[in-house]
Amino acid sequence: MEQEVNRPTWSRQIEFTLAAIGSAVGLGNVWRFPYLCYRSGGGAFLVPYLLMLVVLGIPLVHMELALGQYLRRGPIQALAKACPLLKGVGLATVAISFIMCTYYNVIITWALYYLFSSFQSPLPWENCNNTWNRPNCTDHMTNSSSSSTASQQFFNYRVLEQTSGVEETGTVRWELVLLLLVAWVLCYLCIFKGVKSTGKVVYFTALFPYVILVTLLISNMQLPGAMAGVRFFIIPEWEKLKSVEVWVNAAAQIFNSLNIGYGSLIAMSSYNAFNNNILKDTLTVTIVNSLTSILAGFVIFSAFGYMSYLQGIPVSDIAVDGPGLVFVVYPQALVTMPVAPLWAVLFFFMLLCLGLDSQFAMVEVMVTSLLDAFDGAILRYLKRKEFVILAVCFTAFLLGIPHVMQVGIYVFQLMDHYTAIVSILFLAFFEVVAVCWIYGVKRLSQNIEEMTGKKPSIFFTMCWIVISPIIVAAILVFSVIQFKPARYDSYVYPPWAQGIGWIIAMASIIWIPIAAVHTLWVLPGSFKEKLQKSVSPFALDNISKHPDNLEKITKTEVVTTVPLPEKSMVQTHL
């Protein structure tokens, strides 16, 4: 494999490991994982989750790290080289990262709102004596569906000022717009100056949340009833395992949590030293990420147990849906703790740290991909990489404004459902096909042996050839057959909103067929010859050197032939 001489590498390998852990460990570990556990019957979710970690998570992370490190390209160029016919998978990963970063920052916005609201005693969601409270407000958890808690009303009617449904848009929440801007400014400041900012920020944002999680767990475990919540978390309801939805959610959580299919792992590993030990990084990132999810589960469910003890209701009756887990249920538990404002500040500051490093990893995938493909045209107008990052952040900020309107929570839930569950399964399937079946496990194994001196074990080869592709395909089929429309609490979206959701999903998936058609168009020869070449790795590299095709390829295959700019994502950590 011909390597780029000027390709920068990480100055210390620990920086890559921390950056990969930081991008993988995020709000999903504290929000989505415990929520899916709760909805899937507690411990029942751990069974498919841990199984998917072993047969999907670890092998596919190893695959992505190996591909990026060997080909020394970001996701767009790496997939174009590995499988020209499915080069659109690389484009799709960048698209889904950008779509997610437009609404992911909204969670950080809510965390900022709660963080600033925590510097007062009593906490504003502690009682029902506020202007935003409705007559059915109660300051304690009940089984009644006709009443809602003070913390729930604070989130719904103070923070969101939510409307009755997606049909009613309401007005812009200017407080949230300002905080969304603050969230994007923080993200920009973390990445625009390279070593002067991001390197130091990643060390803090990747490690500090663990201090808070362990502190919260120690505090929670001393509360009465905490063990009831822990038992709900670790003891499975075996009946739930019959539901295909539980298995689909477990696989989707593995993809989301480990950033499989989002391009960031390929992009970051492309700056590794050529002989770096990929297996060590794979195991470190996957195991630390899953242990973080489980640690967060103990923290959240011990608080649930305490709440069920206080209110005399079973843990399974605590109403929670989507982001309400960390913005409704946990805040309600915080008010019962000693020195509640201090715990609230620490908890929401932890959410901010968890969100930031995942957020700017997604932004960097977009920035790097733009500069890889169009560096000359973009830098001719914007001059510096800092201005490119500013343009991307500002565009994403504008696209995030619908989420901070009164209808915002419905927009957020719709986008999250169709992006984080529907799109990612399609992308993961085509990525596995492109790398494992077309690029080939034999070729991938040879690449790994060339880099590390050892071939991957029989476990990895079997997962890549058979187990992972079959499981991903089966889950994709079952998720389509048993697809459930998006909902928020008891609200079910109307058909036209579901249609918009599918358009959002297609915004990333559509690049796969478009790029396939483009590849077949630029390749020379008959249709049969084009098809054969399109599934031959590096075919686009070969034809770009042919005199008859040079002009054609130069104009049309910019994405796969333009060298990477020197100012790339890794330099923010060097």
Coordinates of C-alpha atoms in Angstrom, one line a residue:
M1 CA 0.0 0.0 0.0
E2 CA 1.5 3.3 -1.0
Q3 CA 1.4 5.7 1.9
E4 CA 1.3 9.5 2.0
V5 CA 4.6 10.8 3.2
N6 CA 3.1 14.1 4.5
R7 CA 0.2 12.4 6.3
P8 CA 0.2 13.6 9.9
T9 CA -0.1 11.2 12.7
W10 CA -1.1 11.4 16.4
S11 CA 1.8 12.7 18.5
R12 CA 0.9 10.2 21.2
Q13 CA -1.3 7.2 20.9
I14 CA -3.2 8.0 24.1
E15 CA -4.6 11.0 22.3
F16 CA -6.2 8.9 19.7
T17 CA -7.6 6.5 22.3
L18 CA -9.0 9.3 24.4
A19 CA -10.4 11.0 21.3
A20 CA -12.1 7.8 20.2
I21 CA -13.5 7.1 23.7
G22 CA -14.6 10.7 23.9
S23 CA -16.5 10.6 20.6
A24 CA -18.0 7.2 21.5
V25 CA -18.9 7.9 25.1
G26 CA -21.6 10.6 25.1
L27 CA -25.1 11.5 26.1
G28 CA -26.4 8.3 24.7
N29 CA -24.7 6.4 27.5
V30 CA -26.5 8.4 30.1
W31 CA -29.8 9.0 28.2
R32 CA -30.5 6.5 25.5
F33 CA -29.0 3.4 27.0
P34 CA -30.9 3.6 30.4
Y35 CA -34.1 4.7 28.6
L36 CA -33.9 1.6 26.3
C37 CA -33.2 -0.6 29.3
Y38 CA -36.2 0.8 31.1
R39 CA -38.5 0.4 28.1
S40 CA -37.3 -3.1 27.4
G41 CA -37.8 -4.4 30.9
G42 CA -34.6 -3.5 32.6
G43 CA -32.1 -6.5 32.7
A44 CA -33.8 -8.0 29.6
F45 CA -32.1 -5.4 27.5
L46 CA -28.6 -6.2 28.8
V47 CA -28.8 -9.7 27.3
P48 CA -29.1 -8.6 23.6
Y49 CA -27.0 -5.5 24.3
L50 CA -24.0 -7.6 25.5
L51 CA -24.5 -10.2 22.8
M52 CA -24.5 -7.4 20.1
L53 CA -21.4 -5.9 21.6
V54 CA -19.5 -9.1 21.2
V55 CA -20.7 -10.2 17.7
L56 CA -21.3 -6.7 16.2
G57 CA -19.7 -3.9 18.2
I58 CA -16.1 -5.2 18.7
P59 CA -15.7 -6.8 15.2
L60 CA -17.1 -3.8 13.3
V61 CA -15.1 -1.2 15.4
H62 CA -12.0 -3.4 14.6
M63 CA -13.0 -3.4 10.9
E64 CA -13.4 0.4 10.8
L65 CA -10.1 1.2 12.6
A66 CA -8.2 -1.2 10.4
L67 CA -9.7 0.2 7.2
G68 CA -8.9 3.8 8.2
Q69 CA -5.4 3.1 9.5
Y70 CA -4.4 1.1 6.4
L71 CA -5.9 3.2 3.7
R72 CA -5.1 6.4 5.5
R73 CA -8.2 8.2 4.3
G74 CA -11.4 9.6 5.7
P75 CA -14.7 7.7 5.3
I76 CA -15.5 9.0 1.8
Q77 CA -12.2 8.2 0.2
A78 CA -11.7 4.9 2.2
L79 CA -15.0 3.5 1.1
A80 CA -14.4 4.6 -2.5
K81 CA -11.2 2.7 -2.6
A82 CA -12.5 -0.4 -0.8
C83 CA -15.6 -0.7 -2.9
P84 CA -16.2 1.9 -5.8
L85 CA -19.8 0.7 -6.3
L86 CA -20.7 1.5 -2.6
K87 CA -18.6 4.6 -2.3
G88 CA -21.8 6.4 -1.4
V89 CA -21.7 4.7 2.0
G90 CA -18.8 7.1 2.8
L91 CA -20.9 10.1 1.7
A92 CA -23.9 8.7 3.7
T93 CA -21.8 8.5 6.9
V94 CA -20.8 12.1 6.6
A95 CA -24.5 13.1 5.9
I96 CA -25.8 11.3 8.9
S97 CA -23.1 12.8 11.1
F98 CA -24.1 16.3 10.0
I99 CA -27.8 15.6 10.4
M100 CA -27.2 14.3 13.9
C101 CA -25.0 17.2 15.0
T102 CA -27.8 19.6 14.1
Y103 CA -30.1 18.1 16.7
Y104 CA -27.6 16.5 19.1
N105 CA -26.6 20.0 20.2
V106 CA -30.2 20.6 21.3
I107 CA -29.6 18.1 24.2
I108 CA -26.6 20.2 25.2
T109 CA -28.9 23.3 25.1
W110 CA -31.3 21.7 27.5
A111 CA -28.4 20.6 29.7
L112 CA -27.2 24.3 29.8
Y113 CA -30.7 25.5 30.7
Y114 CA -30.8 23.1 33.6
L115 CA -27.3 23.9 34.6
F116 CA -28.0 27.6 34.9
S117 CA -31.3 26.9 36.6
S118 CA -29.5 24.8 39.3
F119 CA -27.7 27.7 40.9
Q120 CA -30.7 28.4 43.2
S121 CA -32.4 26.9 46.2
P122 CA -34.9 25.5 46.1
L123 CA -34.5 24.1 42.6
P124 CA -37.2 25.5 40.2
W125 CA -38.6 22.0 39.5
E126 CA -38.9 21.1 43.2
N127 CA -42.5 22.2 43.8
C128 CA -45.7 23.3 42.1
N129 CA -45.7 26.9 43.3
N130 CA -44.6 28.4 40.0
T131 CA -46.3 30.4 37.2
W132 CA -45.8 27.6 34.6
N133 CA -47.4 24.9 36.7
R134 CA -50.8 23.5 35.8
P135 CA -53.7 22.6 38.2
N136 CA -52.9 18.9 37.9
C137 CA -49.3 19.4 39.2
T138 CA -48.0 17.2 42.0
D139 CA -44.7 17.4 43.8
H140 CA -44.5 13.6 44.1
M141 CA -44.7 10.6 41.8
T142 CA -48.2 9.0 41.4
N143 CA -49.8 6.3 39.4
S144 CA -52.5 8.7 38.2
S145 CA -52.4 9.5 34.5
S146 CA -54.4 12.7 35.1
S147 CA -51.6 14.4 37.1
S148 CA -47.9 15.2 36.3
T149 CA -45.0 15.9 38.5
A150 CA -43.3 19.3 39.1
S151 CA -40.2 18.2 37.3
Q152 CA -42.2 17.1 34.2
Q153 CA -44.1 20.3 34.1
F154 CA -40.8 22.3 34.4
F155 CA -39.5 20.4 31.4
N156 CA -42.7 20.6 29.3
Y157 CA -44.0 24.1 30.2
R158 CA -41.0 26.0 31.3
V159 CA -38.0 24.8 29.3
L160 CA -39.8 23.7 26.2
E161 CA -43.2 25.5 26.4
Q162 CA -44.3 22.6 24.2
T163 CA -47.4 22.6 22.0
S164 CA -50.0 19.9 21.9
G165 CA -48.4 18.3 18.8
V166 CA -46.4 18.7 15.6
E167 CA -49.3 20.3 13.9
E168 CA -49.0 23.4 16.2
T169 CA -45.6 25.0 15.7
G170 CA -45.9 27.8 18.3
T171 CA -43.2 30.4 18.5
V172 CA -39.4 30.5 18.9
R173 CA -38.1 30.0 22.4
W174 CA -35.6 32.8 22.4
E175 CA -33.9 31.7 25.7
L176 CA -33.2 28.3 24.1
V177 CA -32.0 30.0 20.8
L178 CA -29.5 31.9 22.9
L179 CA -28.4 28.7 24.7
L180 CA -28.2 26.8 21.4
L181 CA -25.9 29.6 20.2
V182 CA -23.8 29.2 23.4
A183 CA -23.6 25.5 22.8
W184 CA -22.3 26.0 19.2
V185 CA -19.8 28.7 20.4
L186 CA -18.5 26.2 23.0
C187 CA -18.2 23.5 20.3
Y188 CA -16.4 26.0 17.9
L189 CA -14.0 27.1 20.6
C190 CA -13.1 23.5 21.4
I191 CA -12.0 22.7 17.8
F192 CA -11.0 25.8 15.9
K193 CA -7.4 26.3 17.4
G194 CA -6.1 22.8 17.3
V195 CA -3.6 22.0 20.0
K196 CA -4.3 25.2 21.9
S197 CA -7.9 24.1 22.6
T198 CA -9.1 20.7 21.6
G199 CA -6.2 18.6 22.9
K200 CA -6.7 20.0 26.4
V201 CA -10.5 19.9 26.2
V202 CA -10.6 16.2 25.2
Y203 CA -8.5 15.2 28.2
F204 CA -11.0 16.9 30.5
T205 CA -14.3 16.1 28.8
A206 CA -13.3 12.4 28.3
L207 CA -12.3 11.9 32.0
F208 CA -14.3 14.2 34.1
P209 CA -17.7 12.5 33.6
Y210 CA -16.4 9.4 35.2
V211 CA -15.6 11.3 38.4
I212 CA -19.2 12.6 38.5
L213 CA -20.7 9.2 37.7
V214 CA -18.8 7.4 40.4
T215 CA -19.6 10.1 42.9
L216 CA -23.3 10.0 42.0
L217 CA -23.3 6.2 42.3
I218 CA -21.7 6.2 45.7
S219 CA -24.3 8.8 46.9
N220 CA -27.2 7.0 45.3
M221 CA -26.4 3.6 46.8
Q222 CA -26.7 5.0 50.3
L223 CA -30.3 6.0 49.7
P224 CA -33.2 3.8 50.8
G225 CA -34.8 1.7 48.1
A226 CA -31.7 2.1 45.7
M227 CA -31.3 -1.7 45.5
A228 CA -34.9 -2.1 44.1
G229 CA -33.9 0.0 41.1
V230 CA -30.6 -1.9 40.7
R231 CA -32.5 -5.3 40.8
F232 CA -34.8 -4.0 38.1
F233 CA -31.7 -3.0 36.0
I234 CA -29.9 -6.3 36.3
I235 CA -32.7 -9.0 36.6
P236 CA -34.2 -9.7 33.1
E237 CA -37.8 -10.0 32.3
W238 CA -37.3 -12.9 30.0
E239 CA -40.6 -12.4 28.2
K240 CA -39.3 -9.2 26.7
L241 CA -36.6 -11.1 24.8
K242 CA -39.4 -12.4 22.5
S243 CA -39.8 -8.9 21.1
V244 CA -37.9 -8.2 18.0
E245 CA -37.9 -4.5 18.9
V246 CA -35.7 -5.2 21.9
W247 CA -33.1 -6.8 19.7
V248 CA -33.3 -4.0 17.1
N249 CA -32.9 -1.4 19.8
A250 CA -29.9 -3.2 21.2
A251 CA -28.2 -3.3 17.8
A252 CA -29.0 0.3 17.1
Q253 CA -27.7 1.3 20.5
I254 CA -24.4 -0.5 19.7
F255 CA -24.1 1.4 16.4
N256 CA -25.0 4.7 18.0
S257 CA -22.9 4.4 21.1
L258 CA -19.8 3.1 19.4
N259 CA -20.1 5.5 16.4
I260 CA -20.2 2.6 13.9
G261 CA -21.3 3.9 10.6
Y262 CA -20.8 7.6 11.4
G263 CA -17.3 7.9 9.8
S264 CA -15.5 9.3 12.9
L265 CA -13.7 6.1 13.7
I266 CA -12.4 5.7 10.1
A267 CA -11.4 9.4 10.0
M268 CA -9.6 9.4 13.4
S269 CA -7.8 6.1 12.8
S270 CA -6.5 7.3 9.4
Y271 CA -4.0 9.4 11.3
N272 CA -2.6 6.5 13.4
A273 CA 0.9 5.3 13.0
F274 CA 0.9 2.6 10.4
N275 CA 2.0 -0.1 12.8
N276 CA -0.3 0.9 15.6
N277 CA -1.9 -2.0 17.6
I278 CA -5.5 -1.8 16.4
L279 CA -6.8 -4.6 18.5
K280 CA -5.8 -2.9 21.7
D281 CA -7.6 0.3 20.7
T282 CA -10.6 -1.7 19.6
L283 CA -11.0 -3.5 22.9
T284 CA -10.2 -0.3 24.9
V285 CA -12.8 1.8 23.1
T286 CA -15.6 -0.8 23.1
I287 CA -15.2 -2.1 26.6
V288 CA -14.8 1.4 28.2
N289 CA -17.8 2.6 26.3
S290 CA -20.0 -0.3 27.4
L291 CA -18.8 -0.2 31.0
T292 CA -19.7 3.5 30.9
S293 CA -23.3 2.7 29.8
I294 CA -23.6 0.1 32.5
L295 CA -22.2 2.5 35.1
A296 CA -24.7 5.1 34.0
G297 CA -27.4 2.5 34.3
F298 CA -26.6 1.8 37.9
V299 CA -26.6 5.5 38.6
I300 CA -30.0 6.1 37.0
F301 CA -31.7 3.0 38.2
S302 CA -30.5 3.4 41.8
A303 CA -32.2 6.9 41.7
F304 CA -35.3 5.2 40.3
G305 CA -35.3 2.8 43.2
Y306 CA -35.1 5.7 45.7
M307 CA -38.0 7.4 44.0
S308 CA -40.1 4.3 44.1
Y309 CA -39.3 4.0 47.8
L310 CA -40.4 7.6 48.5
Q311 CA -43.6 7.4 46.5
G312 CA -44.6 3.7 47.3
I313 CA -44.9 2.7 43.6
P314 CA -43.0 0.0 41.6
V315 CA -39.9 1.0 39.6
S316 CA -41.8 -0.1 36.5
D317 CA -44.5 2.5 37.0
I318 CA -42.2 5.5 36.9
A319 CA -43.3 7.3 33.7
V320 CA -40.4 8.0 31.4
D321 CA -40.0 8.5 27.6
G322 CA -37.1 9.6 25.5
P323 CA -35.1 12.5 26.8
G324 CA -37.4 12.7 29.8
L325 CA -35.2 10.2 31.5
V326 CA -32.4 12.8 32.3
F327 CA -34.6 15.9 32.1
V328 CA -37.6 14.8 34.1
V329 CA -37.0 11.7 36.2
Y330 CA -33.5 12.2 37.4
P331 CA -34.0 15.9 38.3
Q332 CA -37.0 14.8 40.4
A333 CA -34.6 12.4 42.2
L334 CA -32.0 15.2 42.7
V335 CA -34.4 17.4 44.7
T336 CA -34.7 14.7 47.4
M337 CA -30.9 14.5 47.9
P338 CA -28.9 16.5 50.5
V339 CA -27.5 19.7 49.0
A340 CA -29.7 19.2 45.9
P341 CA -28.4 22.3 44.0
L342 CA -24.8 21.0 44.2
W343 CA -25.7 17.6 42.8
A344 CA -27.8 19.2 40.1
V345 CA -24.9 21.4 39.0
L346 CA -22.5 18.4 38.9
F347 CA -25.0 16.2 37.0
F348 CA -25.8 18.7 34.3
F349 CA -22.2 19.8 33.9
M350 CA -21.4 16.2 33.4
L351 CA -24.0 16.0 30.6
L352 CA -22.4 19.1 29.0
C353 CA -19.0 17.4 29.0
L354 CA -20.3 14.1 27.7
G355 CA -22.1 16.0 24.9
L356 CA -19.3 18.3 23.8
D357 CA -16.7 15.8 22.7
S358 CA -19.2 13.7 20.8
Q359 CA -20.5 16.9 19.2
F360 CA -17.3 18.3 17.9
A361 CA -16.2 14.8 16.7
M362 CA -19.3 14.8 14.4
V363 CA -18.6 18.4 13.3
E364 CA -15.0 17.5 12.5
V365 CA -16.1 14.6 10.2
M366 CA -18.1 17.1 8.2
V367 CA -15.3 19.7 8.1
T368 CA -12.6 17.2 7.2
S369 CA -14.7 15.6 4.4
L370 CA -15.4 19.1 2.9
L371 CA -11.7 20.0 2.9
D372 CA -10.7 16.6 1.6
A373 CA -13.0 16.9 -1.4
F374 CA -13.1 20.7 -2.1
D375 CA -10.2 22.2 -0.2
G376 CA -9.1 24.4 -3.2
A377 CA -12.6 25.9 -3.9
I378 CA -13.5 26.3 -0.2
L379 CA -10.2 27.8 0.9
R380 CA -10.2 30.2 -2.0
Y381 CA -13.2 32.0 -0.5
L382 CA -12.9 31.2 3.2
K383 CA -9.1 31.3 3.3
R384 CA -8.6 29.4 6.6
K385 CA -9.8 26.2 8.1
E386 CA -11.1 28.2 11.1
F387 CA -13.6 30.0 8.9
V388 CA -14.7 26.7 7.3
I389 CA -15.5 25.3 10.8
L390 CA -17.3 28.6 11.6
A391 CA -19.4 28.2 8.4
V392 CA -20.3 24.6 9.3
C393 CA -21.2 25.4 12.9
F394 CA -23.3 28.4 11.8
T395 CA -25.2 26.4 9.2
A396 CA -25.9 23.6 11.8
F397 CA -27.0 26.3 14.3
L398 CA -29.6 27.6 11.8
L399 CA -30.8 24.1 11.1
G400 CA -31.2 23.5 14.8
I401 CA -33.6 26.4 15.3
P402 CA -36.8 24.3 14.7
H403 CA -35.8 22.2 17.7
V404 CA -35.9 25.3 20.0
M405 CA -39.3 26.4 18.9
Q406 CA -42.3 25.3 21.0
V407 CA -42.8 22.4 18.7
G408 CA -39.2 21.5 19.1
I409 CA -39.5 18.3 21.2
Y410 CA -41.7 16.7 18.5
V411 CA -39.2 17.7 15.7
F412 CA -36.3 16.4 17.9
Q413 CA -38.0 13.0 18.6
L414 CA -39.0 12.6 14.9
M415 CA -35.4 13.2 13.6
D416 CA -33.8 11.0 16.3
H417 CA -36.2 8.1 15.5
Y418 CA -35.6 8.1 11.8
T419 CA -31.8 9.0 12.0
A420 CA -30.5 7.1 15.0
I421 CA -32.6 3.9 14.4
V422 CA -33.7 3.7 10.8
S423 CA -30.8 5.3 8.8
I424 CA -27.9 3.8 10.8
L425 CA -29.1 0.2 10.3
F426 CA -29.1 0.8 6.5
L427 CA -25.7 2.4 6.6
A428 CA -24.2 -0.3 8.8
F429 CA -25.5 -3.0 6.4
F430 CA -24.0 -1.5 3.3
E431 CA -20.8 -0.7 5.0
V432 CA -20.4 -4.4 6.1
V433 CA -21.2 -5.6 2.6
A434 CA -18.7 -3.1 1.1
V435 CA -15.8 -4.0 3.4
C436 CA -16.4 -7.6 4.5
W437 CA -17.8 -9.1 1.2
I438 CA -16.5 -6.9 -1.6
Y439 CA -13.2 -5.5 -0.2
G440 CA -12.9 -8.9 1.3
V441 CA -12.0 -10.4 4.7
K442 CA -8.9 -12.0 3.2
R443 CA -7.6 -8.6 2.0
L444 CA -8.5 -6.9 5.3
S445 CA -6.7 -9.7 7.2
Q446 CA -3.6 -9.2 5.1
N447 CA -3.8 -5.5 5.7
I448 CA -3.9 -6.0 9.5
E449 CA -1.0 -8.5 9.3
E450 CA 1.0 -6.0 7.3
M451 CA 0.4 -3.3 9.9
T452 CA 0.7 -5.3 13.1
G453 CA 2.6 -8.5 12.1
K454 CA -0.4 -10.7 13.2
K455 CA -3.4 -11.9 11.4
P456 CA -6.8 -11.3 13.1
S457 CA -8.1 -14.3 15.1
I458 CA -10.6 -16.8 13.8
F459 CA -13.3 -15.0 15.9
F460 CA -12.9 -11.8 13.9
T461 CA -12.8 -13.5 10.5
M462 CA -15.9 -15.5 11.3
C463 CA -17.8 -12.4 12.5
W464 CA -16.8 -10.5 9.4
I465 CA -17.6 -13.2 6.9
V466 CA -20.8 -14.7 8.4
I467 CA -22.0 -13.6 11.8
S468 CA -22.0 -9.8 11.6
P469 CA -23.4 -9.5 8.1
I470 CA -26.2 -12.0 8.7
I471 CA -27.2 -10.4 12.1
V472 CA -27.1 -6.8 10.6
A473 CA -29.2 -8.1 7.6
A474 CA -31.7 -9.9 9.8
I475 CA -32.1 -7.0 12.1
L476 CA -32.6 -4.6 9.1
V477 CA -35.3 -6.9 7.7
F478 CA -37.1 -7.3 11.0
S479 CA -36.9 -3.6 11.7
V480 CA -38.5 -2.8 8.4
I481 CA -41.2 -5.5 8.8
Q482 CA -42.1 -4.6 12.3
F483 CA -41.4 -0.9 12.0
K484 CA -43.2 1.3 14.5
P485 CA -44.0 4.9 13.7
A486 CA -42.3 7.6 15.8
R487 CA -44.1 8.7 19.0
Y488 CA -43.5 11.0 21.9
D489 CA -45.1 9.9 25.2
S490 CA -48.7 9.0 24.1
Y491 CA -48.5 11.3 21.1
V492 CA -48.4 9.5 17.7
Y493 CA -47.2 11.5 14.8
P494 CA -49.7 12.1 11.9
P495 CA -48.9 10.4 8.5
W496 CA -47.5 13.6 6.9
A497 CA -45.0 13.9 9.8
Q498 CA -44.0 10.3 9.4
G499 CA -43.4 11.1 5.7
I500 CA -41.1 13.9 6.6
G501 CA -39.3 11.4 8.9
W502 CA -38.7 9.1 6.0
I503 CA -37.4 12.0 4.0
I504 CA -34.9 12.8 6.8
A505 CA -33.9 9.1 6.8
M506 CA -33.4 9.2 3.0
A507 CA -31.2 12.3 3.3
S508 CA -28.3 10.1 4.2
I509 CA -29.3 6.8 2.6
I510 CA -30.0 8.3 -0.9
W511 CA -26.3 8.9 -1.4
I512 CA -25.7 5.1 -1.7
P513 CA -27.7 4.6 -5.0
I514 CA -26.7 8.0 -6.4
A515 CA -23.0 7.3 -5.9
A516 CA -23.4 3.8 -7.3
V517 CA -24.9 5.1 -10.5
H518 CA -22.1 7.7 -10.7
T519 CA -19.5 5.0 -10.4
L520 CA -21.0 3.0 -13.2
W521 CA -21.2 6.1 -15.4
V522 CA -17.5 7.1 -15.0
L523 CA -16.1 3.6 -15.4
P524 CA -15.1 2.7 -19.0
G525 CA -16.3 -0.4 -20.9
S526 CA -19.5 -2.2 -21.4
F527 CA -22.1 -2.5 -18.6
K528 CA -20.8 -5.9 -17.6
E529 CA -17.2 -4.6 -17.5
K530 CA -18.3 -1.5 -15.5
L531 CA -20.1 -3.8 -13.0
Q532 CA -17.0 -6.0 -12.6
K533 CA -14.7 -3.0 -12.1
S534 CA -17.2 -1.4 -9.7
V535 CA -16.7 -4.2 -7.2
S536 CA -12.9 -4.3 -7.6
P537 CA -11.1 -2.4 -4.9
F538 CA -9.0 0.6 -6.1
A539 CA -10.7 0.5 -9.6
L540 CA -11.3 4.2 -9.6
D541 CA -7.6 4.8 -8.7
N542 CA -6.5 2.7 -11.7
I543 CA -8.7 4.3 -14.3
S544 CA -7.8 7.8 -13.1
K545 CA -4.3 7.1 -14.3
H546 CA -5.5 6.1 -17.8
P547 CA -4.9 8.9 -20.3
D548 CA -8.3 8.6 -22.0
N549 CA -10.1 8.9 -18.7
L550 CA -7.9 11.4 -16.9
E551 CA -9.9 14.5 -17.8
K552 CA -13.2 12.8 -17.1
I553 CA -12.1 11.4 -13.8
T554 CA -10.5 14.7 -12.7
K555 CA -13.8 16.5 -13.2
T556 CA -16.1 13.8 -11.7
E557 CA -14.2 11.9 -9.1
V558 CA -12.9 14.7 -7.0
V559 CA -14.0 13.0 -3.8
T560 CA -11.8 9.9 -4.5
T561 CA -8.7 11.6 -6.0
V562 CA -8.0 14.9 -4.3
P563 CA -5.4 14.4 -1.6
L564 CA -6.2 15.3 2.0
P565 CA -5.3 18.8 3.1
E566 CA -2.6 19.2 5.7
K567 CA -5.0 20.9 8.1
S568 CA -7.1 17.8 8.9
M569 CA -9.0 16.6 11.9
V570 CA -6.1 15.0 13.7
Q571 CA -4.2 18.3 13.8
T572 CA -6.7 19.5 16.4
H573 CA -5.1 16.9 18.7
L574 CA -1.5 17.1 17.7

